[in-house]
Tab-separated table of C-alpha atoms and ligand atoms in Angstrom:
chain	number	residue	atom	x	y	z
A	1202	MET	CA	0.033	-0.004	-0.016
A	1203	ILE	CA	1.364	3.365	-1.030
A	1204	ALA	CA	0.797	6.171	1.357
A	1205	ASN	CA	-0.963	9.261	0.051
A	1206	LEU	CA	1.605	11.968	0.636
A	1207	GLU	CA	0.418	15.528	0.399
A	1208	VAL	CA	3.077	18.166	0.574
A	1209	CYS	CA	2.033	21.764	1.608
A	1210	ASP	CA	4.137	24.827	1.542
A	1211	THR	CA	4.095	25.730	5.134
A	1212	PRO	CA	2.831	24.467	8.583
A	1213	GLU	CA	-0.186	26.736	8.212
A	1214	THR	CA	-1.088	25.149	4.865
A	1215	VAL	CA	-0.739	21.765	6.544
A	1216	ALA	CA	-3.229	22.772	9.200
A	1217	HIS	CA	-5.704	23.791	6.568
A	1218	ARG	CA	-5.472	20.702	4.784
A	1219	ALA	CA	-5.639	18.595	7.837
A	1220	ALA	CA	-8.579	20.665	9.252
A	1221	ASP	CA	-10.278	19.893	5.866
A	1222	ILE	CA	-9.920	16.287	6.364
A	1223	ILE	CA	-11.195	16.402	10.124
A	1224	GLU	CA	-14.084	18.608	9.117
A	1225	ALA	CA	-15.119	16.204	6.261
A	1226	THR	CA	-15.000	13.352	8.652
A	1227	THR	CA	-17.174	15.010	11.219
A	1228	ARG	CA	-19.684	16.410	8.802
A	1229	ALA	CA	-20.106	12.870	7.391
A	1230	LYS	CA	-20.376	11.446	10.816
A	1231	PRO	CA	-21.195	13.869	13.579
A	1232	ASP	CA	-20.596	11.315	16.510
A	1233	ALA	CA	-17.219	10.211	14.944
A	1234	SER	CA	-14.570	8.791	17.367
A	1235	LEU	CA	-11.300	10.824	16.944
A	1236	LEU	CA	-8.056	9.606	18.212
A	1237	ILE	CA	-6.428	12.914	18.940
A	1238	ALA	CA	-2.663	13.528	19.517
A	1239	THR	CA	-1.051	16.414	21.454
A	1240	GLY	CA	2.390	17.470	20.832
A	1241	ASN	CA	3.342	20.670	18.836
A	1242	THR	CA	2.462	19.411	15.280
A	1243	PRO	CA	-1.355	19.305	15.357
A	1244	MET	CA	-1.724	22.617	17.419
A	1245	LEU	CA	-2.185	24.821	14.277
A	1246	THR	CA	-4.670	22.224	12.895
A	1247	TYR	CA	-6.862	22.496	15.989
A	1248	ALA	CA	-6.643	26.295	16.052
A	1249	GLU	CA	-7.718	26.288	12.470
A	1250	LEU	CA	-10.713	24.019	13.278
A	1251	ALA	CA	-11.742	26.108	16.139
A	1252	ARG	CA	-11.989	29.147	13.636
A	1253	ARG	CA	-14.486	27.220	11.515
A	1254	ASP	CA	-18.114	27.030	12.076
A	1255	LEU	CA	-18.326	23.365	13.135
A	1256	ASP	CA	-20.621	21.527	15.542
A	1257	MET	CA	-18.069	19.012	17.233
A	1258	SER	CA	-20.336	18.615	20.355
A	1259	ARG	CA	-21.143	14.988	19.452
A	1260	VAL	CA	-17.767	13.628	18.407
A	1261	CYS	CA	-15.691	11.548	21.000
A	1262	ALA	CA	-12.221	12.741	21.518
A	1263	VAL	CA	-10.057	9.764	22.383
A	1264	GLN	CA	-6.805	10.498	24.149
A	1265	LEU	CA	-3.777	9.202	22.423
A	1266	ASP	CA	-1.459	9.138	25.317
A	1267	ASP	CA	-0.510	10.652	28.662
A	1268	TYR	CA	2.282	10.555	31.201
A	1269	LEU	CA	1.926	8.036	34.082
A	1270	GLY	CA	1.549	9.430	37.644
A	1271	ILE	CA	0.825	12.950	36.522
A	1272	ASP	CA	-2.427	14.615	37.781
A	1273	ASP	CA	-4.792	16.888	35.696
A	1274	GLU	CA	-3.647	20.110	37.595
A	1275	ASP	CA	0.048	19.505	36.746
A	1276	PRO	CA	0.944	21.723	33.759
A	1277	ARG	CA	2.487	18.608	32.095
A	1278	SER	CA	-0.716	16.729	31.966
A	1279	LEU	CA	-1.250	15.697	28.367
A	1280	TYR	CA	-5.038	15.486	29.238
A	1281	GLY	CA	-4.788	19.100	30.213
A	1282	TRP	CA	-3.212	19.802	26.916
A	1283	LEU	CA	-5.898	17.883	25.086
A	1284	GLN	CA	-8.554	19.955	27.009
A	1285	ARG	CA	-6.999	23.381	26.269
A	1286	SER	CA	-6.201	22.684	22.583
A	1287	PHE	CA	-8.930	20.651	21.389
A	1288	VAL	CA	-11.886	19.783	23.680
A	1289	GLU	CA	-12.661	23.300	24.945
A	1290	PRO	CA	-12.165	25.355	21.875
A	1291	LEU	CA	-14.113	22.851	19.758
A	1292	GLY	CA	-16.954	22.376	22.212
A	1293	VAL	CA	-16.305	18.719	22.393
A	1294	THR	CA	-18.420	17.027	25.169
A	1295	ARG	CA	-17.365	13.439	24.949
A	1296	VAL	CA	-13.848	12.445	25.926
A	1297	LEU	CA	-12.296	8.944	26.237
A	1298	ARG	CA	-9.232	9.357	28.361
A	1299	PHE	CA	-6.423	7.488	30.236
A	1300	ASP	CA	-6.347	7.445	34.068
A	1301	PRO	CA	-2.745	8.457	34.843
A	1302	LEU	CA	-3.204	7.985	38.504
A	1303	ALA	CA	-4.765	4.377	38.241
A	1304	PRO	CA	-3.328	2.133	40.962
A	1305	ASP	CA	-3.108	-0.607	38.466
A	1306	PRO	CA	-2.008	0.878	35.018
A	1307	GLN	CA	-2.349	-2.377	33.243
A	1308	LEU	CA	-6.010	-2.686	34.254
A	1309	ALA	CA	-6.545	1.060	33.287
A	1310	CYS	CA	-5.094	0.400	29.836
A	1311	GLU	CA	-7.391	-2.749	29.351
A	1312	GLN	CA	-10.541	-0.571	30.349
A	1313	TYR	CA	-9.301	2.113	27.984
A	1314	ALA	CA	-9.021	-0.518	25.071
A	1315	GLN	CA	-12.408	-2.082	26.021
A	1316	ALA	CA	-13.912	1.462	25.857
A	1317	VAL	CA	-12.482	1.953	22.367
A	1318	ARG	CA	-13.970	-1.215	21.270
A	1319	LYS	CA	-17.313	-0.303	22.688
A	1320	LEU	CA	-17.235	3.029	20.669
A	1321	GLY	CA	-16.907	0.775	17.605
A	1322	GLY	CA	-13.227	1.686	17.169
A	1323	ILE	CA	-11.659	4.863	15.737
A	1324	ASP	CA	-13.099	6.641	12.748
A	1325	LEU	CA	-10.054	8.837	12.206
A	1326	ALA	CA	-6.650	8.958	13.990
A	1327	VAL	CA	-4.941	12.315	13.980
A	1328	LEU	CA	-1.163	11.488	14.685
A	1329	GLY	CA	2.025	13.194	15.083
A	1330	LEU	CA	5.404	11.532	14.312
A	1331	GLY	CA	7.898	11.151	17.031
A	1332	PRO	CA	11.513	11.942	16.207
A	1333	ASN	CA	12.391	8.240	16.620
A	1334	GLY	CA	9.359	7.083	14.696
A	1335	HIS	CA	7.112	6.427	17.506
A	1336	LEU	CA	3.337	6.957	17.385
A	1337	GLY	CA	1.599	7.840	20.590
A	1338	PHE	CA	4.173	6.509	22.823
A	1339	ASN	CA	4.750	3.351	21.095
A	1340	GLU	CA	8.467	3.506	21.331
A	1341	PRO	CA	10.906	1.471	19.035
A	1342	PRO	CA	10.655	-1.583	18.846
A	1343	SER	CA	6.868	-1.652	18.676
A	1344	ASN	CA	5.159	-4.030	16.323
A	1345	ALA	CA	1.639	-3.784	14.782
A	1346	SER	CA	-0.039	-5.825	17.529
A	1347	ALA	CA	1.427	-3.909	20.356
A	1348	PRO	CA	-1.399	-3.163	22.813
A	1349	THR	CA	-2.559	-0.168	24.978
A	1350	ARG	CA	-0.061	-0.383	27.738
A	1351	SER	CA	2.279	1.507	30.052
A	1352	VAL	CA	5.735	2.175	28.814
A	1353	THR	CA	9.057	3.517	29.765
A	1354	LEU	CA	9.971	6.462	27.640
A	1355	SER	CA	13.040	6.376	25.427
A	1356	GLU	CA	15.956	8.830	25.590
A	1357	ALA	CA	14.756	10.476	22.363
A	1358	SER	CA	11.223	10.925	23.708
A	1359	LEU	CA	12.540	12.389	26.997
A	1360	ARG	CA	14.681	14.741	24.873
A	1361	SER	CA	11.986	15.786	22.444
A	1362	ASN	CA	9.271	16.151	25.197
A	1363	ALA	CA	11.577	18.271	27.341
A	1364	SER	CA	10.860	21.183	24.904
A	1365	TYR	CA	7.181	21.080	26.088
A	1366	TRP	CA	8.045	21.611	29.684
A	1367	ARG	CA	10.984	23.960	30.010
A	1368	GLY	CA	12.517	23.719	33.466
A	1369	LYS	CA	10.484	20.670	34.586
A	1370	ASP	CA	11.399	17.040	34.468
A	1371	VAL	CA	9.751	14.775	31.722
A	1372	PRO	CA	7.896	12.035	33.320
A	1373	LYS	CA	9.806	8.834	32.702
A	1374	SER	CA	6.775	6.651	31.704
A	1375	ALA	CA	3.351	6.966	30.045
A	1376	LEU	CA	0.367	5.243	28.858
A	1377	THR	CA	-0.249	4.831	25.156
A	1378	ALA	CA	-2.954	3.756	22.867
A	1379	GLY	CA	-1.618	0.647	21.350
A	1380	MET	CA	-0.552	0.111	17.825
A	1381	ASP	CA	-3.465	-2.197	17.381
A	1382	VAL	CA	-5.846	0.514	18.263
A	1383	ILE	CA	-4.124	3.204	16.047
A	1384	LEU	CA	-3.639	0.807	13.029
A	1385	ALA	CA	-7.276	-0.115	13.314
A	1386	ALA	CA	-8.445	3.370	12.752
A	1387	ARG	CA	-10.534	3.703	9.579
A	1388	VAL	CA	-8.556	6.781	8.326
A	1389	ARG	CA	-5.182	7.568	9.537
A	1390	LEU	CA	-3.851	11.030	9.190
A	1391	LEU	CA	-0.070	11.604	9.958
A	1392	LEU	CA	0.924	15.317	10.223
A	1393	VAL	CA	4.574	16.065	9.933
A	1394	THR	CA	6.190	19.546	9.939
A	1395	GLY	CA	9.692	20.768	10.157
A	1396	ALA	CA	13.089	19.850	8.801
A	1397	HIS	CA	14.047	17.985	11.977
A	1398	LYS	CA	11.262	15.321	10.949
A	1399	ARG	CA	12.750	14.934	7.354
A	1400	ASP	CA	15.014	11.891	7.961
A	1401	ILE	CA	12.346	10.081	10.047
A	1402	LEU	CA	9.567	10.706	7.646
A	1403	ARG	CA	11.829	9.400	4.803
A	1404	ARG	CA	12.253	6.268	6.851
A	1405	VAL	CA	8.678	6.035	7.622
A	1406	LEU	CA	7.703	6.190	3.899
A	1407	SER	CA	10.611	4.572	2.043
A	1408	GLU	CA	12.558	2.055	4.151
A	1409	PRO	CA	11.194	-1.449	4.963
A	1410	VAL	CA	8.496	-1.714	7.504
A	1411	THR	CA	10.023	-2.403	10.886
A	1412	PRO	CA	9.327	-2.335	14.693
A	1413	GLU	CA	12.251	-0.092	15.006
A	1414	VAL	CA	10.170	2.624	13.152
A	1415	PRO	CA	6.728	1.838	14.644
A	1416	ALA	CA	5.067	4.647	12.217
A	1417	SER	CA	6.147	2.601	9.254
A	1418	TYR	CA	3.321	0.154	10.004
A	1419	LEU	CA	0.889	2.810	8.992
A	1420	ARG	CA	1.945	2.060	5.285
A	1421	GLU	CA	0.245	-1.281	5.579
A	1422	GLY	CA	-3.117	0.308	5.522
A	1423	SER	CA	-4.533	3.442	3.982
A	1424	LEU	CA	-2.617	6.348	5.095
A	1425	THR	CA	-2.790	10.052	4.406
A	1426	VAL	CA	0.320	12.032	5.311
A	1427	VAL	CA	0.302	15.841	5.225
A	1428	ALA	CA	3.648	17.332	5.508
A	1429	ASP	CA	5.306	20.623	4.939
A	1430	ARG	CA	8.138	21.129	2.452
A	1431	GLU	CA	10.779	21.235	5.117
A	1432	ALA	CA	9.740	17.736	6.241
A	1433	ALA	CA	8.896	16.315	2.943
A	1434	CYS	CA	11.719	17.345	0.564
B	2046	GLP	C1	5.200	12.988	21.341
B	2046	GLP	C2	3.980	12.352	21.713
B	2046	GLP	C3	3.228	12.020	20.471
B	2046	GLP	C4	3.450	13.170	19.359
B	2046	GLP	C5	4.858	13.010	18.981
B	2046	GLP	C6	5.296	14.223	18.095
B	2046	GLP	O1	6.347	12.447	22.158
B	2046	GLP	N1	3.946	11.274	22.459
B	2046	GLP	O2	1.851	11.841	20.604
B	2046	GLP	O3	2.530	13.024	18.275
B	2046	GLP	O4	5.675	12.842	20.044
B	2046	GLP	O5	5.406	15.313	18.693
B	2046	GLP	P1	5.519	16.835	18.303
B	2046	GLP	O6	4.315	17.125	17.295
B	2046	GLP	O7	5.526	17.830	19.306
B	2046	GLP	O8	6.795	16.854	17.350
């Protein structure tokens, strides 16, 4: 399967194109389940969506990942970031989230996976690309059947996530939607911007599919990549 790669001039035009795809999905299915990444890349997309006259009140925002042991009031909470960037500006009322304080993280992950199944799976996954090829926090090596689980973050992820929380430590472990959940999404949208993602995007799209680059598994189904010139050329 060849990924559909759309190259846009700038991160802003990436955001417009991505917002078009999300808007089309939610107009066709107002109660769509959307797997929603945080991270820097999709922020312009969510801001663009918020400028549009859309009724997102019936969609279900499904959290892609969160740090373990971080409460909602902590500025590093990825749930908090999801709320500020997507849920509140878009008037979303349904959220399927992780419980980062669960005494039994494994059980919390099983409950999350079961709730996703009950939703009927994911209609659209909005994904960013980790600098080491991770999706959510599916760190290399992760194969296509890696389940929703708690993980120890790699050095590469600790480094890249440090830029989000200047002056604060990055939590060392996290909960992530499994590769199985992500890859079963009916539409997979990967957003990639910036020259620092050029090499990993090339590996995702052009090198053999491998657990060492978890995002490469996206090529085994239908995939739309929207990238800016800096990342794609
Ligand atoms: C982070 C997150 C991912 C995110 C990715 C890319 O570590 N776990 O959910 O999509 O890495 O982040 P960014 O968009 O900031 O480059």
